[in-house]
Amino acid sequence: MRIIVDGMGGDNAPGEIVKGCLQAAALAPHEIVIVGDETAVRKELDKHSGGGSISVIHASQTIENDEAPVKAVRTKKDSSIVKGLNMVKEKEADLFISAGNSGAIMAGSMFILGRIPGIDRPAIAATFPILSRGAALLADSGANTDCKPRNLLEFATMGSIYAEKVLELPSPRVGLINVGVEASKGPALQKAAYELLELSPSLNFIGNVEAREVPQGCCDVAVCDGFTGNVFLKTMEGMGSAVMRTVKHSLTSDAFSKMGAFLLMGKLRKMKALFDYAEYGGAPILGVRGAVVKMHGSSDARAVKCAILKGIPYAENKVVQMIEDSVLEMEALERSE
């Protein structure tokens, strides 16, 4: 497998990108290629022994975070994002990972790779922690702020396949985020989407779920429009940070507290890891004809390593092809009704 990583994307590029790639290369027997300014990337590689295990492909341009996504993708043909996506399109790579401009990655994926036939809106599917065990998936987490009921069915179908094949959750439970669990609750979008999800033979749909129940593990795939998903995800991130700051302040306020903190150090590290986005890798862009993973813009080396390692089963298990097949089955069922 050949994995392409954007060496210029994110707040900590290229240094942390290079370190993360090297950490992943030591654990995964796959070819990792960094696309970006060759001089800058090789300068970082030279700081590490074993840097020769990573290949570099030069890209003379970089799409910055403040650039208009569509214009940047169309005009910066030799940027690391466009070049990496083209390599996936031409079958020169199996997976593309970037912490760069989110809009440009999304636009580039749509323009260069194209949508899977039958998918109206690709979705960003974010993995987030479940307090009782493991992780769950949120689709959509920000790509589509205005949706139709059919879009939510697509998000559920794609998210369910990803959760089963990548997160290894058998028969994933799909929940529709709403203001109440009753089928009659919510605005028109949620009511109509509920009916479509309930009729889908391929989904393990458990009905509406309230946002407060999702972090407790009420479902494996939480489905919503991108506006709701983005607010939900950022609220969780903010709450996690606030909880950790409060715990740290409480345990370092005096000498006795510090002694207790020392005894609880192992438990505290596990608690911190639970709320750390880096542990969960990047977010796949589901619905485009290629395996693409978007990392957090502030990703450090550990986040890059996790994104690569958790992106491997996304490509290896041919999730994109499985989504294509599932959409064809869904359309055939609709025609027969």
Coordinates of C-alpha atoms in Angstrom, one line a residue:
M1 CA 0.0 0.0 0.0
R2 CA 1.2 3.5 -0.8
I3 CA 0.1 6.3 1.6
I4 CA 0.4 9.9 0.6
V5 CA 0.7 12.5 3.4
D6 CA 0.4 16.3 2.8
G7 CA 3.7 17.6 4.2
M8 CA 2.6 21.3 4.1
G9 CA -0.9 21.1 5.7
G10 CA -1.6 22.2 9.3
D11 CA -0.2 24.5 11.9
N12 CA 2.8 22.3 12.7
A13 CA 4.0 21.4 9.2
P14 CA 6.3 20.1 8.1
G15 CA 8.1 19.2 11.3
E16 CA 5.4 17.3 13.2
I17 CA 4.1 15.8 9.9
V18 CA 7.6 14.3 9.3
K19 CA 7.9 13.0 12.8
G20 CA 4.5 11.4 12.7
C21 CA 5.2 9.7 9.4
L22 CA 8.4 8.3 10.8
Q23 CA 6.6 6.9 13.8
A24 CA 4.0 5.3 11.6
A25 CA 6.6 3.9 9.3
A26 CA 8.2 2.1 12.2
L27 CA 4.9 0.3 12.9
A28 CA 3.3 -0.3 9.5
P29 CA 4.9 -2.2 6.6
H30 CA 3.6 0.3 4.0
E31 CA 5.2 2.9 1.7
I32 CA 4.7 6.4 3.1
V33 CA 5.3 9.4 0.8
I34 CA 5.3 13.0 1.9
V35 CA 4.2 15.5 -0.7
G36 CA 5.4 19.1 -0.3
D37 CA 8.3 21.5 -0.5
E38 CA 11.1 19.0 -0.9
T39 CA 13.8 21.2 0.6
A40 CA 11.7 21.9 3.7
V41 CA 10.6 18.3 4.1
R42 CA 14.1 16.8 3.6
K43 CA 15.5 19.3 6.1
E44 CA 13.2 17.8 8.7
L45 CA 13.9 14.2 7.7
D46 CA 17.6 14.9 8.1
K47 CA 17.1 15.6 11.8
H48 CA 16.0 12.0 12.4
S49 CA 17.8 8.7 11.9
G50 CA 15.8 6.4 9.7
G51 CA 14.5 9.4 7.7
G52 CA 15.5 7.6 4.5
S53 CA 12.5 5.2 5.0
I54 CA 10.2 8.1 3.9
S55 CA 9.9 9.2 0.2
V56 CA 9.4 12.8 -0.8
I57 CA 7.5 14.1 -3.9
H58 CA 8.0 17.8 -4.5
A59 CA 5.1 20.2 -4.7
S60 CA 6.0 23.8 -5.5
Q61 CA 2.8 25.3 -4.0
T62 CA 0.9 25.3 -0.7
I63 CA -2.8 26.1 -0.1
E64 CA -3.0 28.2 3.0
N65 CA -5.8 28.1 5.5
D66 CA -7.1 31.6 4.6
E67 CA -7.5 30.9 0.9
A68 CA -10.8 30.4 -0.9
P69 CA -11.0 26.6 -1.2
V70 CA -12.5 26.3 -4.7
K71 CA -10.3 29.0 -6.3
A72 CA -7.1 27.6 -4.6
V73 CA -7.8 24.0 -5.9
R74 CA -8.4 25.3 -9.4
T75 CA -5.4 27.6 -9.6
K76 CA -2.8 25.8 -7.5
K77 CA -2.3 22.7 -9.6
D78 CA 1.1 21.9 -8.1
S79 CA 0.0 22.3 -4.4
S80 CA 0.5 19.4 -2.0
I81 CA -3.3 18.9 -1.7
V82 CA -4.1 18.8 -5.4
K83 CA -1.0 16.7 -6.2
G84 CA -1.8 14.2 -3.5
L85 CA -5.5 13.8 -4.6
N86 CA -4.4 13.4 -8.2
M87 CA -2.1 10.5 -7.2
V88 CA -5.1 8.8 -5.6
K89 CA -7.2 9.4 -8.7
E90 CA -4.5 8.0 -11.0
K91 CA -4.1 4.9 -8.8
E92 CA -0.6 5.9 -7.9
A93 CA -1.6 5.9 -4.2
D94 CA -4.2 4.2 -2.0
L95 CA -4.7 6.8 0.7
F96 CA -4.3 10.6 1.0
I97 CA -4.0 12.3 4.4
S98 CA -3.9 16.0 5.1
A99 CA -4.2 18.5 8.0
G100 CA -4.5 21.4 5.6
N101 CA -7.3 23.7 4.5
S102 CA -10.5 21.7 5.2
G103 CA -12.5 23.4 2.4
A104 CA -9.7 22.8 -0.1
I105 CA -9.5 19.1 0.8
M106 CA -13.3 18.7 0.5
A107 CA -13.5 20.7 -2.8
G108 CA -10.5 18.9 -4.2
S109 CA -11.9 15.5 -3.3
M110 CA -15.1 16.4 -5.1
F111 CA -13.5 18.0 -8.2
I112 CA -10.6 15.6 -8.6
L113 CA -11.9 12.2 -7.3
G114 CA -15.6 12.9 -7.9
R115 CA -18.5 11.7 -5.9
I116 CA -19.6 8.0 -5.7
P117 CA -22.5 7.6 -8.2
G118 CA -25.7 8.0 -6.2
I119 CA -24.2 10.0 -3.4
D120 CA -25.5 13.6 -3.4
R121 CA -23.3 14.9 -0.6
P122 CA -20.1 13.5 0.7
A123 CA -19.7 13.7 4.5
I124 CA -16.9 14.2 7.0
A125 CA -17.1 11.4 9.5
A126 CA -15.4 12.2 12.8
T127 CA -14.5 9.6 15.4
F128 CA -15.1 10.6 19.0
P129 CA -14.7 8.9 22.4
I130 CA -17.4 6.9 24.2
L131 CA -17.1 7.1 27.9
S132 CA -17.9 3.4 28.5
R133 CA -15.8 1.9 25.7
G134 CA -13.9 2.7 22.5
A135 CA -15.3 5.2 20.0
A136 CA -18.2 6.0 17.8
L137 CA -18.7 7.8 14.5
L138 CA -20.4 11.2 13.8
A139 CA -21.6 11.8 10.2
D140 CA -21.8 14.5 9.1
S141 CA -19.4 16.5 11.3
G142 CA -19.3 19.7 9.2
A143 CA -19.3 19.3 5.5
N144 CA -23.0 20.0 4.8
T145 CA -24.8 22.6 6.8
D146 CA -28.0 22.3 4.8
C147 CA -29.3 18.8 4.1
K148 CA -32.2 16.8 2.7
P149 CA -33.6 13.7 4.3
R150 CA -32.0 11.5 1.6
N151 CA -28.6 13.0 2.6
L152 CA -28.9 11.8 6.2
L153 CA -29.7 8.3 4.8
E154 CA -26.5 8.4 2.8
F155 CA -24.5 9.6 5.8
A156 CA -25.9 6.7 7.9
T157 CA -25.2 4.1 5.2
M158 CA -21.6 5.3 4.6
G159 CA -21.0 5.7 8.3
S160 CA -22.3 2.2 9.1
I161 CA -19.9 0.6 6.6
Y162 CA -16.9 2.6 7.9
A163 CA -17.8 1.8 11.5
E164 CA -18.0 -1.9 10.8
K165 CA -14.9 -2.2 8.6
V166 CA -12.5 0.3 10.2
L167 CA -13.7 0.7 13.8
E168 CA -14.5 -3.0 13.9
L169 CA -18.0 -2.6 15.3
P170 CA -20.3 -5.5 14.1
S171 CA -23.8 -4.4 13.0
P172 CA -23.2 -0.8 14.1
R173 CA -26.2 0.8 15.9
V174 CA -27.3 3.9 14.0
G175 CA -29.0 6.8 15.9
L176 CA -30.5 10.0 14.5
I177 CA -29.5 13.0 16.7
N178 CA -32.8 14.8 17.6
V179 CA -34.4 16.8 20.4
G180 CA -36.2 13.7 21.8
V181 CA -36.3 10.0 21.2
E182 CA -39.9 9.8 20.0
A183 CA -40.3 9.4 16.2
S184 CA -42.7 12.4 16.1
K185 CA -40.1 14.8 17.6
G186 CA -38.0 17.3 15.8
P187 CA -38.2 19.5 12.7
A188 CA -39.3 18.4 9.2
L189 CA -35.8 17.2 8.2
Q190 CA -35.4 14.8 11.1
K191 CA -39.0 13.5 10.8
A192 CA -38.5 12.7 7.1
A193 CA -35.0 11.2 7.7
Y194 CA -36.4 9.0 10.5
E195 CA -38.8 7.4 8.0
L196 CA -36.1 6.7 5.5
L197 CA -33.7 5.3 8.1
E198 CA -36.4 3.1 9.5
L199 CA -37.2 1.6 6.1
S200 CA -33.5 0.8 5.2
P201 CA -32.9 -2.9 5.3
S202 CA -29.2 -2.5 5.5
L203 CA -29.1 -0.4 8.7
N204 CA -29.3 -1.3 12.3
F205 CA -31.4 1.8 13.0
I206 CA -32.3 2.3 16.7
G207 CA -34.3 5.5 16.3
N208 CA -33.7 9.0 17.6
V209 CA -31.0 9.7 20.2
E210 CA -30.5 12.8 22.3
A211 CA -27.1 14.5 22.1
R212 CA -26.4 13.9 25.8
E213 CA -26.7 10.2 25.4
V214 CA -24.3 9.9 22.5
P215 CA -21.0 10.2 24.5
Q216 CA -22.4 7.5 26.8
G217 CA -22.5 4.9 24.0
C218 CA -26.2 4.9 23.0
C219 CA -25.2 4.3 19.4
D220 CA -22.2 3.5 17.2
V221 CA -23.0 5.9 14.4
A222 CA -24.6 9.2 15.2
V223 CA -26.3 10.8 12.1
C224 CA -27.1 14.5 11.7
D225 CA -26.7 17.5 9.3
G226 CA -23.2 19.1 9.2
F227 CA -24.2 22.1 11.3
T228 CA -25.5 20.1 14.1
G229 CA -22.6 17.7 13.9
N230 CA -20.0 20.4 14.0
V231 CA -21.6 22.1 17.0
F232 CA -21.8 18.8 18.8
L233 CA -18.2 17.9 18.1
K234 CA -16.8 21.2 19.1
T235 CA -18.9 21.2 22.3
M236 CA -17.4 17.8 23.2
E237 CA -13.9 19.0 22.5
G238 CA -14.4 22.1 24.6
M239 CA -16.0 20.2 27.4
G240 CA -13.1 17.7 27.4
S241 CA -10.6 20.4 27.6
A242 CA -12.5 22.2 30.4
V243 CA -12.8 19.0 32.4
M244 CA -9.1 18.3 32.1
R245 CA -8.1 21.9 33.1
T246 CA -10.5 21.7 36.1
V247 CA -9.0 18.4 37.2
K248 CA -5.5 19.7 36.8
H249 CA -6.2 22.8 38.8
S250 CA -7.9 20.9 41.6
L251 CA -5.0 18.4 41.9
T252 CA -2.2 21.0 41.9
S253 CA -3.8 23.6 44.2
D254 CA -1.9 22.5 47.4
A255 CA 0.7 20.0 48.6
F256 CA -1.8 17.3 49.6
S257 CA -3.6 17.5 46.3
K258 CA -0.3 17.1 44.5
M259 CA 0.5 14.0 46.5
G260 CA -2.9 12.6 45.5
A261 CA -2.2 13.5 41.9
F262 CA 1.0 11.6 42.0
L263 CA -0.8 8.4 43.2
L264 CA -3.4 8.8 40.5
M265 CA -1.0 9.6 37.7
G266 CA -1.8 6.4 35.6
K267 CA -5.6 7.0 35.8
L268 CA -5.2 10.6 34.9
R269 CA -3.1 9.8 31.8
K270 CA -5.9 7.4 30.7
M271 CA -8.5 10.1 31.3
K272 CA -6.5 12.6 29.3
A273 CA -6.1 10.1 26.4
L274 CA -9.9 9.6 26.3
F275 CA -10.5 13.3 25.5
D276 CA -7.5 13.7 23.2
Y277 CA -8.5 13.9 19.5
A278 CA -5.1 12.7 18.5
E279 CA -5.9 9.2 19.7
Y280 CA -8.7 8.8 17.2
G281 CA -6.8 9.7 14.0
G282 CA -8.3 11.8 11.3
A283 CA -11.8 12.0 9.8
P284 CA -12.5 10.2 6.5
I285 CA -14.3 12.0 3.8
L286 CA -17.0 9.5 2.9
G287 CA -18.7 9.6 -0.5
V288 CA -15.8 10.4 -2.8
R289 CA -14.1 7.9 -5.1
G290 CA -10.9 7.5 -3.1
A291 CA -9.7 7.1 0.5
V292 CA -9.1 10.6 1.9
V293 CA -8.6 11.4 5.6
K294 CA -8.7 15.0 7.0
M295 CA -6.7 15.6 10.2
H296 CA -7.1 18.3 12.7
G297 CA -5.3 21.5 11.7
S298 CA -3.3 21.5 14.9
S299 CA -2.2 17.8 14.6
D300 CA 1.1 16.9 16.2
A301 CA 3.3 13.9 15.4
R302 CA 1.2 11.5 17.5
A303 CA -2.0 12.6 15.7
V304 CA -0.3 12.1 12.3
K305 CA 0.9 8.6 13.3
C306 CA -2.6 7.7 14.5
A307 CA -4.2 9.1 11.3
I308 CA -1.9 7.0 9.2
L309 CA -2.4 3.8 11.2
K310 CA -6.2 4.1 11.4
G311 CA -6.4 5.2 7.7
I312 CA -4.8 1.9 6.6
P313 CA -7.9 -0.3 7.2
Y314 CA -10.0 2.4 5.4
A315 CA -8.0 1.7 2.2
E316 CA -7.2 -2.0 2.8
N317 CA -10.8 -3.0 3.4
K318 CA -11.9 -1.2 0.3
V319 CA -14.5 0.8 2.1
V320 CA -15.0 3.1 -0.9
Q321 CA -15.9 0.2 -3.1
M322 CA -18.3 -1.2 -0.4
I323 CA -20.0 2.2 -0.3
E324 CA -20.4 2.2 -4.1
D325 CA -21.9 -1.3 -3.9
S326 CA -24.3 -0.3 -1.1
V327 CA -25.5 2.7 -2.9
L328 CA -26.3 0.5 -6.0
E329 CA -28.3 -1.8 -3.8
M330 CA -30.1 1.1 -2.2
E331 CA -31.1 2.5 -5.6
A332 CA -32.2 -1.0 -6.8
L333 CA -34.5 -1.3 -3.8
E334 CA -36.0 2.1 -4.4
R335 CA -36.8 1.2 -8.0
S336 CA -38.5 -2.0 -7.0
E337 CA -40.8 -0.3 -4.5

